[in-house]
Amino acid sequence: MFKKFKNKALQNRSFNVILLTATITPPSGVPLLARTDPKERLQDYEKGLQFYLKFIGSGIDAIIFAENSNSDISTLQKIVNQSGLQDKVEFLVFDGLDYPASYGRAYGEFKLVDYAMNHSQTIKIHKDNLLVWKITGRYIIRNMSKLIKRKPSNIDIYVNSRKFPIPWADMYLLVWTMKAYETFLGNILNHMIAEPTLKVHPEQVFSNLLDKPLADLKVTKRFNVTPLIDGARGSDNQNYSKGENLKKYYIRKIMNIIFPWLWI
């Protein structure tokens, strides 16, 4: 009886996949993109991949590295080969920048996500119990282990939202099931086209979309762990884990403990 219960539990367990999104060689003219040097970006991705590999077998079952500028990824493949985890990492490299640069980074990100969700063999095999952890590949989330361990059970979408100073839903880390992708996330690409005046950020648009009725999806709009990000922000090259940005992290962490209802 115990064996049957154990087998059933294993069948019901989610297959956790980290989807690392990457654009090694971005096109010119992308709005609000300051980190454009392919060498710097590749180094960011190398550091990120090395960091996330250690979670395989510790809450994560596989990694998909998806790159949409059809760039050379041989150094990334070498990192995986040296780790001995080749059978746990899938690389997808394609030319996915066939759209106006003015559409912006969020459009490119979700176009990349659509490609990965529809072409990954890992996702195809495990779609029935899939849980995707989409991470912007240049960013290292230092407290990722806590985020994995404290993830709520029974979710379809897990996202970190803020109410102040403006409604905002972060997109550097998103978690979803196949059900959530097929019924919601896979249908929002055109909403991510950058607003011409750049006065409305895609994170604001995403927040508004999440506020609409989402059928029977189970949506948790706030992480119960404040993410500690290490990496250069694409829009201005400032590091998330230094100076004023690090102060913001500690303020948000403390406020999340003292006033968990005050989403800042």
Short mmCIF file of N, CA and C in Angstrom, two decimals, residues 109-229:
data_model
loop_
_atom_site.label_atom_id
_atom_site.label_comp_id
_atom_site.label_asym_id
_atom_site.label_seq_id
_atom_site.Cartn_x
_atom_site.Cartn_y
_atom_site.Cartn_z
N GLU A 109 10.77 38.90 -25.49
CA GLU A 109 10.81 37.88 -24.44
C GLU A 109 9.65 36.89 -24.58
N PHE A 110 8.45 37.40 -24.78
CA PHE A 110 7.30 36.51 -24.89
C PHE A 110 7.29 35.77 -26.23
N LYS A 111 7.84 36.36 -27.26
CA LYS A 111 7.99 35.65 -28.53
C LYS A 111 8.96 34.48 -28.35
N LEU A 112 10.01 34.70 -27.60
CA LEU A 112 10.96 33.64 -27.28
C LEU A 112 10.28 32.55 -26.45
N VAL A 113 9.50 32.96 -25.47
CA VAL A 113 8.77 31.99 -24.63
C VAL A 113 7.85 31.14 -25.49
N ASP A 114 7.13 31.77 -26.41
CA ASP A 114 6.24 31.02 -27.29
C ASP A 114 7.01 29.97 -28.08
N TYR A 115 8.18 30.35 -28.58
CA TYR A 115 8.99 29.40 -29.34
C TYR A 115 9.41 28.22 -28.47
N ALA A 116 9.90 28.53 -27.28
CA ALA A 116 10.36 27.47 -26.38
C ALA A 116 9.22 26.53 -25.98
N MET A 117 8.07 27.09 -25.66
CA MET A 117 6.94 26.27 -25.23
C MET A 117 6.43 25.37 -26.35
N ASN A 118 6.67 25.77 -27.59
CA ASN A 118 6.17 24.99 -28.73
C ASN A 118 7.22 24.12 -29.41
N HIS A 119 8.49 24.29 -29.06
CA HIS A 119 9.54 23.53 -29.72
C HIS A 119 10.41 22.69 -28.78
N SER A 120 10.32 22.92 -27.50
CA SER A 120 11.16 22.17 -26.56
C SER A 120 10.69 20.73 -26.42
N GLN A 121 11.61 19.80 -26.58
CA GLN A 121 11.29 18.39 -26.37
C GLN A 121 11.05 18.10 -24.89
N THR A 122 11.77 18.79 -24.03
CA THR A 122 11.57 18.61 -22.58
C THR A 122 10.15 18.97 -22.21
N ILE A 123 9.66 20.09 -22.71
CA ILE A 123 8.30 20.53 -22.41
C ILE A 123 7.28 19.58 -23.02
N LYS A 124 7.54 19.12 -24.23
CA LYS A 124 6.62 18.20 -24.90
C LYS A 124 6.46 16.90 -24.11
N ILE A 125 7.55 16.39 -23.60
CA ILE A 125 7.52 15.12 -22.87
C ILE A 125 6.82 15.26 -21.53
N HIS A 126 7.01 16.39 -20.86
CA HIS A 126 6.53 16.55 -19.48
C HIS A 126 5.37 17.53 -19.36
N LYS A 127 4.67 17.80 -20.43
CA LYS A 127 3.64 18.85 -20.42
C LYS A 127 2.50 18.57 -19.44
N ASP A 128 2.24 17.31 -19.14
CA ASP A 128 1.10 16.99 -18.27
C ASP A 128 1.32 17.39 -16.82
N ASN A 129 2.56 17.42 -16.38
CA ASN A 129 2.84 17.82 -14.99
C ASN A 129 3.93 18.89 -14.92
N LEU A 130 3.96 19.73 -15.93
CA LEU A 130 5.02 20.72 -16.09
C LEU A 130 4.83 21.94 -15.20
N LEU A 131 5.93 22.42 -14.62
CA LEU A 131 5.95 23.71 -13.94
C LEU A 131 7.19 24.45 -14.43
N VAL A 132 6.97 25.55 -15.14
CA VAL A 132 8.06 26.32 -15.74
C VAL A 132 8.45 27.48 -14.84
N TRP A 133 9.75 27.59 -14.58
CA TRP A 133 10.31 28.74 -13.88
C TRP A 133 11.07 29.55 -14.92
N LYS A 134 10.42 30.57 -15.49
CA LYS A 134 11.04 31.40 -16.52
C LYS A 134 11.87 32.48 -15.86
N ILE A 135 13.16 32.50 -16.19
CA ILE A 135 14.08 33.47 -15.60
C ILE A 135 14.83 34.18 -16.71
N THR A 136 14.92 35.50 -16.62
CA THR A 136 15.78 36.24 -17.53
C THR A 136 17.21 35.74 -17.33
N GLY A 137 17.79 35.16 -18.37
CA GLY A 137 19.02 34.39 -18.22
C GLY A 137 20.23 35.14 -17.71
N ARG A 138 20.24 36.47 -17.82
CA ARG A 138 21.39 37.24 -17.35
C ARG A 138 21.35 37.48 -15.85
N TYR A 139 20.22 37.24 -15.23
CA TYR A 139 20.05 37.55 -13.81
C TYR A 139 20.26 36.31 -12.94
N ILE A 140 21.00 36.49 -11.88
CA ILE A 140 21.17 35.45 -10.87
C ILE A 140 20.29 35.80 -9.68
N ILE A 141 19.40 34.92 -9.33
CA ILE A 141 18.54 35.13 -8.17
C ILE A 141 19.18 34.41 -6.99
N ARG A 142 19.86 35.16 -6.14
CA ARG A 142 20.71 34.59 -5.11
C ARG A 142 19.95 33.73 -4.11
N ASN A 143 18.70 34.06 -3.84
CA ASN A 143 17.92 33.26 -2.89
C ASN A 143 16.92 32.37 -3.60
N MET A 144 17.33 31.86 -4.75
CA MET A 144 16.45 30.99 -5.55
C MET A 144 16.01 29.75 -4.78
N SER A 145 16.91 29.20 -3.97
CA SER A 145 16.55 27.99 -3.22
C SER A 145 15.37 28.23 -2.29
N LYS A 146 15.32 29.41 -1.66
CA LYS A 146 14.19 29.74 -0.79
C LYS A 146 12.91 29.91 -1.60
N LEU A 147 13.03 30.53 -2.76
CA LEU A 147 11.85 30.71 -3.62
C LEU A 147 11.28 29.36 -4.04
N ILE A 148 12.15 28.41 -4.33
CA ILE A 148 11.69 27.08 -4.73
C ILE A 148 11.03 26.37 -3.56
N LYS A 149 11.69 26.39 -2.40
CA LYS A 149 11.18 25.67 -1.24
C LYS A 149 9.86 26.23 -0.72
N ARG A 150 9.69 27.56 -0.83
CA ARG A 150 8.51 28.20 -0.25
C ARG A 150 7.43 28.52 -1.28
N LYS A 151 7.57 27.98 -2.47
CA LYS A 151 6.54 28.16 -3.49
C LYS A 151 5.22 27.58 -3.01
N PRO A 152 4.12 28.31 -3.16
CA PRO A 152 2.82 27.76 -2.76
C PRO A 152 2.49 26.51 -3.58
N SER A 153 1.77 25.61 -2.98
CA SER A 153 1.31 24.44 -3.73
C SER A 153 0.06 24.81 -4.51
N ASN A 154 -0.23 24.03 -5.51
CA ASN A 154 -1.48 24.18 -6.26
C ASN A 154 -1.61 25.57 -6.90
N ILE A 155 -0.67 25.91 -7.77
CA ILE A 155 -0.71 27.19 -8.49
C ILE A 155 -0.65 26.94 -9.99
N ASP A 156 -1.17 27.89 -10.76
CA ASP A 156 -1.01 27.88 -12.21
C ASP A 156 -0.11 29.02 -12.66
N ILE A 157 -0.19 30.14 -11.96
CA ILE A 157 0.69 31.28 -12.23
C ILE A 157 1.19 31.83 -10.91
N TYR A 158 2.49 32.04 -10.84
CA TYR A 158 3.13 32.59 -9.64
C TYR A 158 3.97 33.77 -10.11
N VAL A 159 3.65 34.97 -9.62
CA VAL A 159 4.29 36.18 -10.12
C VAL A 159 4.47 37.16 -8.96
N ASN A 160 5.45 38.01 -9.06
CA ASN A 160 5.67 39.00 -8.01
C ASN A 160 5.13 40.36 -8.46
N SER A 161 4.06 40.80 -7.81
CA SER A 161 3.41 42.06 -8.17
C SER A 161 3.63 43.11 -7.10
N ARG A 162 3.49 44.37 -7.52
CA ARG A 162 3.56 45.49 -6.59
C ARG A 162 2.36 46.39 -6.82
N LYS A 163 1.92 47.07 -5.76
CA LYS A 163 0.81 48.01 -5.84
C LYS A 163 1.29 49.46 -5.80
N PHE A 164 2.46 49.66 -5.15
CA PHE A 164 2.99 51.01 -4.98
C PHE A 164 4.42 51.08 -5.51
N PRO A 165 4.80 52.17 -6.16
CA PRO A 165 4.01 53.40 -6.38
C PRO A 165 2.99 53.28 -7.49
N ILE A 166 3.14 52.23 -8.37
CA ILE A 166 2.17 51.98 -9.43
C ILE A 166 1.97 50.47 -9.54
N PRO A 167 0.82 50.03 -10.05
CA PRO A 167 0.63 48.59 -10.26
C PRO A 167 1.69 48.05 -11.22
N TRP A 168 2.29 46.93 -10.83
CA TRP A 168 3.47 46.43 -11.55
C TRP A 168 3.59 44.93 -11.32
N ALA A 169 3.87 44.18 -12.37
CA ALA A 169 4.11 42.74 -12.25
C ALA A 169 5.46 42.42 -12.87
N ASP A 170 6.41 42.01 -12.04
CA ASP A 170 7.75 41.71 -12.52
C ASP A 170 7.72 40.56 -13.51
N MET A 171 8.63 40.61 -14.50
CA MET A 171 8.67 39.56 -15.52
C MET A 171 10.02 38.85 -15.59
N TYR A 172 10.97 39.22 -14.73
CA TYR A 172 12.27 38.54 -14.76
C TYR A 172 12.16 37.12 -14.23
N LEU A 173 11.18 36.87 -13.36
CA LEU A 173 10.90 35.52 -12.88
C LEU A 173 9.40 35.30 -12.88
N LEU A 174 8.97 34.33 -13.66
CA LEU A 174 7.56 33.94 -13.72
C LEU A 174 7.48 32.43 -13.61
N VAL A 175 6.44 31.95 -12.97
CA VAL A 175 6.23 30.52 -12.84
C VAL A 175 4.85 30.19 -13.39
N TRP A 176 4.76 29.12 -14.20
CA TRP A 176 3.45 28.76 -14.76
C TRP A 176 3.36 27.28 -15.10
N THR A 177 2.13 26.82 -15.21
CA THR A 177 1.83 25.47 -15.67
C THR A 177 1.49 25.51 -17.16
N MET A 178 1.41 24.33 -17.77
CA MET A 178 1.02 24.27 -19.18
C MET A 178 -0.40 24.81 -19.36
N LYS A 179 -1.26 24.54 -18.40
CA LYS A 179 -2.63 25.06 -18.46
C LYS A 179 -2.63 26.59 -18.52
N ALA A 180 -1.81 27.22 -17.70
CA ALA A 180 -1.73 28.68 -17.68
C ALA A 180 -1.17 29.22 -19.00
N TYR A 181 -0.21 28.51 -19.57
CA TYR A 181 0.34 28.96 -20.84
C TYR A 181 -0.70 28.85 -21.95
N GLU A 182 -1.37 27.73 -22.01
CA GLU A 182 -2.31 27.50 -23.11
C GLU A 182 -3.53 28.41 -23.04
N THR A 183 -3.95 28.77 -21.84
CA THR A 183 -5.18 29.57 -21.71
C THR A 183 -4.93 31.06 -21.52
N PHE A 184 -3.70 31.45 -21.18
CA PHE A 184 -3.44 32.87 -20.91
C PHE A 184 -2.12 33.36 -21.49
N LEU A 185 -1.01 32.89 -20.97
CA LEU A 185 0.30 33.44 -21.33
C LEU A 185 0.63 33.29 -22.81
N GLY A 186 0.11 32.23 -23.42
CA GLY A 186 0.37 32.02 -24.84
C GLY A 186 -0.43 32.92 -25.75
N ASN A 187 -1.27 33.77 -25.16
CA ASN A 187 -2.15 34.62 -25.97
C ASN A 187 -1.93 36.12 -25.76
N ILE A 188 -0.84 36.49 -25.10
CA ILE A 188 -0.68 37.91 -24.75
C ILE A 188 0.45 38.60 -25.51
N LEU A 189 1.04 37.93 -26.49
CA LEU A 189 2.20 38.49 -27.18
C LEU A 189 1.95 39.90 -27.72
N ASN A 190 0.85 40.10 -28.40
CA ASN A 190 0.59 41.41 -29.01
C ASN A 190 0.36 42.51 -27.97
N HIS A 191 -0.01 42.12 -26.76
CA HIS A 191 -0.16 43.12 -25.69
C HIS A 191 1.19 43.65 -25.22
N MET A 192 2.26 42.93 -25.55
CA MET A 192 3.59 43.28 -25.06
C MET A 192 4.34 44.23 -25.99
N ILE A 193 3.73 44.65 -27.08
CA ILE A 193 4.37 45.62 -27.97
C ILE A 193 4.56 46.93 -27.20
N ALA A 194 5.77 47.45 -27.24
CA ALA A 194 6.09 48.66 -26.47
C ALA A 194 5.19 49.83 -26.87
N GLU A 195 4.71 50.52 -25.88
CA GLU A 195 3.89 51.72 -26.11
C GLU A 195 4.80 52.80 -26.70
N PRO A 196 4.39 53.44 -27.81
CA PRO A 196 5.28 54.35 -28.56
C PRO A 196 5.94 55.45 -27.72
N THR A 197 5.22 56.01 -26.75
CA THR A 197 5.80 57.09 -25.95
C THR A 197 6.68 56.57 -24.83
N LEU A 198 6.65 55.24 -24.60
CA LEU A 198 7.42 54.59 -23.54
C LEU A 198 7.01 55.06 -22.14
N LYS A 199 5.82 55.63 -22.03
CA LYS A 199 5.34 56.09 -20.72
C LYS A 199 4.68 54.96 -19.94
N VAL A 200 4.28 53.92 -20.64
CA VAL A 200 3.66 52.75 -20.00
C VAL A 200 4.61 51.57 -20.16
N HIS A 201 5.07 51.02 -19.06
CA HIS A 201 6.00 49.90 -19.09
C HIS A 201 5.25 48.58 -19.30
N PRO A 202 5.90 47.59 -19.92
CA PRO A 202 5.23 46.30 -20.12
C PRO A 202 4.82 45.63 -18.82
N GLU A 203 5.57 45.90 -17.75
CA GLU A 203 5.19 45.33 -16.44
C GLU A 203 3.86 45.88 -15.96
N GLN A 204 3.54 47.11 -16.34
CA GLN A 204 2.24 47.69 -16.00
C GLN A 204 1.14 47.02 -16.82
N VAL A 205 1.41 46.81 -18.09
CA VAL A 205 0.45 46.13 -18.96
C VAL A 205 0.20 44.71 -18.46
N PHE A 206 1.27 44.03 -18.09
CA PHE A 206 1.15 42.66 -17.59
C PHE A 206 0.33 42.62 -16.30
N SER A 207 0.55 43.59 -15.43
CA SER A 207 -0.23 43.68 -14.19
C SER A 207 -1.72 43.83 -14.50
N ASN A 208 -2.04 44.68 -15.46
CA ASN A 208 -3.45 44.88 -15.83
C ASN A 208 -4.06 43.60 -16.40
N LEU A 209 -3.29 42.87 -17.18
CA LEU A 209 -3.80 41.61 -17.75
C LEU A 209 -4.07 40.59 -16.65
N LEU A 210 -3.21 40.56 -15.64
CA LEU A 210 -3.40 39.62 -14.54
C LEU A 210 -4.60 39.97 -13.68
N ASP A 211 -5.02 41.23 -13.70
CA ASP A 211 -6.17 41.66 -12.91
C ASP A 211 -7.50 41.27 -13.54
N LYS A 212 -7.47 40.87 -14.79
CA LYS A 212 -8.70 40.46 -15.46
C LYS A 212 -9.05 39.03 -15.07
N PRO A 213 -10.34 38.64 -15.17
CA PRO A 213 -10.72 37.26 -14.86
C PRO A 213 -9.94 36.27 -15.72
N LEU A 214 -9.34 35.28 -15.10
CA LEU A 214 -8.50 34.31 -15.81
C LEU A 214 -9.08 32.91 -15.71
N ALA A 215 -10.36 32.80 -16.06
CA ALA A 215 -11.05 31.50 -16.05
C ALA A 215 -10.85 30.82 -14.70
N ASP A 216 -10.41 29.58 -14.73
CA ASP A 216 -10.24 28.85 -13.47
C ASP A 216 -8.77 28.69 -13.09
N LEU A 217 -7.94 29.59 -13.56
CA LEU A 217 -6.52 29.53 -13.22
C LEU A 217 -6.29 29.96 -11.78
N LYS A 218 -5.40 29.26 -11.11
CA LYS A 218 -5.02 29.61 -9.74
C LYS A 218 -3.80 30.53 -9.81
N VAL A 219 -4.02 31.80 -9.50
CA VAL A 219 -2.98 32.81 -9.65
C VAL A 219 -2.56 33.35 -8.29
N THR A 220 -1.27 33.29 -7.99
CA THR A 220 -0.72 33.91 -6.79
C THR A 220 0.14 35.08 -7.26
N LYS A 221 -0.25 36.30 -6.87
CA LYS A 221 0.34 37.51 -7.44
C LYS A 221 1.48 38.10 -6.61
N ARG A 222 1.89 37.39 -5.58
CA ARG A 222 2.97 37.94 -4.75
C ARG A 222 3.86 36.82 -4.25
N PHE A 223 5.17 36.94 -4.49
CA PHE A 223 6.11 35.96 -3.96
C PHE A 223 6.15 36.06 -2.44
N ASN A 224 6.25 34.92 -1.77
CA ASN A 224 6.39 34.95 -0.32
C ASN A 224 7.84 35.06 0.12
N VAL A 225 8.74 35.19 -0.84
CA VAL A 225 10.15 35.48 -0.60
C VAL A 225 10.53 36.63 -1.52
N THR A 226 11.16 37.67 -0.98
CA THR A 226 11.59 38.79 -1.81
C THR A 226 12.84 38.40 -2.58
N PRO A 227 12.79 38.37 -3.92
CA PRO A 227 13.94 37.92 -4.70
C PRO A 227 15.14 38.86 -4.56
N LEU A 228 16.32 38.27 -4.39
CA LEU A 228 17.57 39.03 -4.36
C LEU A 228 18.27 38.81 -5.70
N ILE A 229 18.21 39.82 -6.54
CA ILE A 229 18.74 39.70 -7.90
C ILE A 229 20.17 40.23 -7.96
#
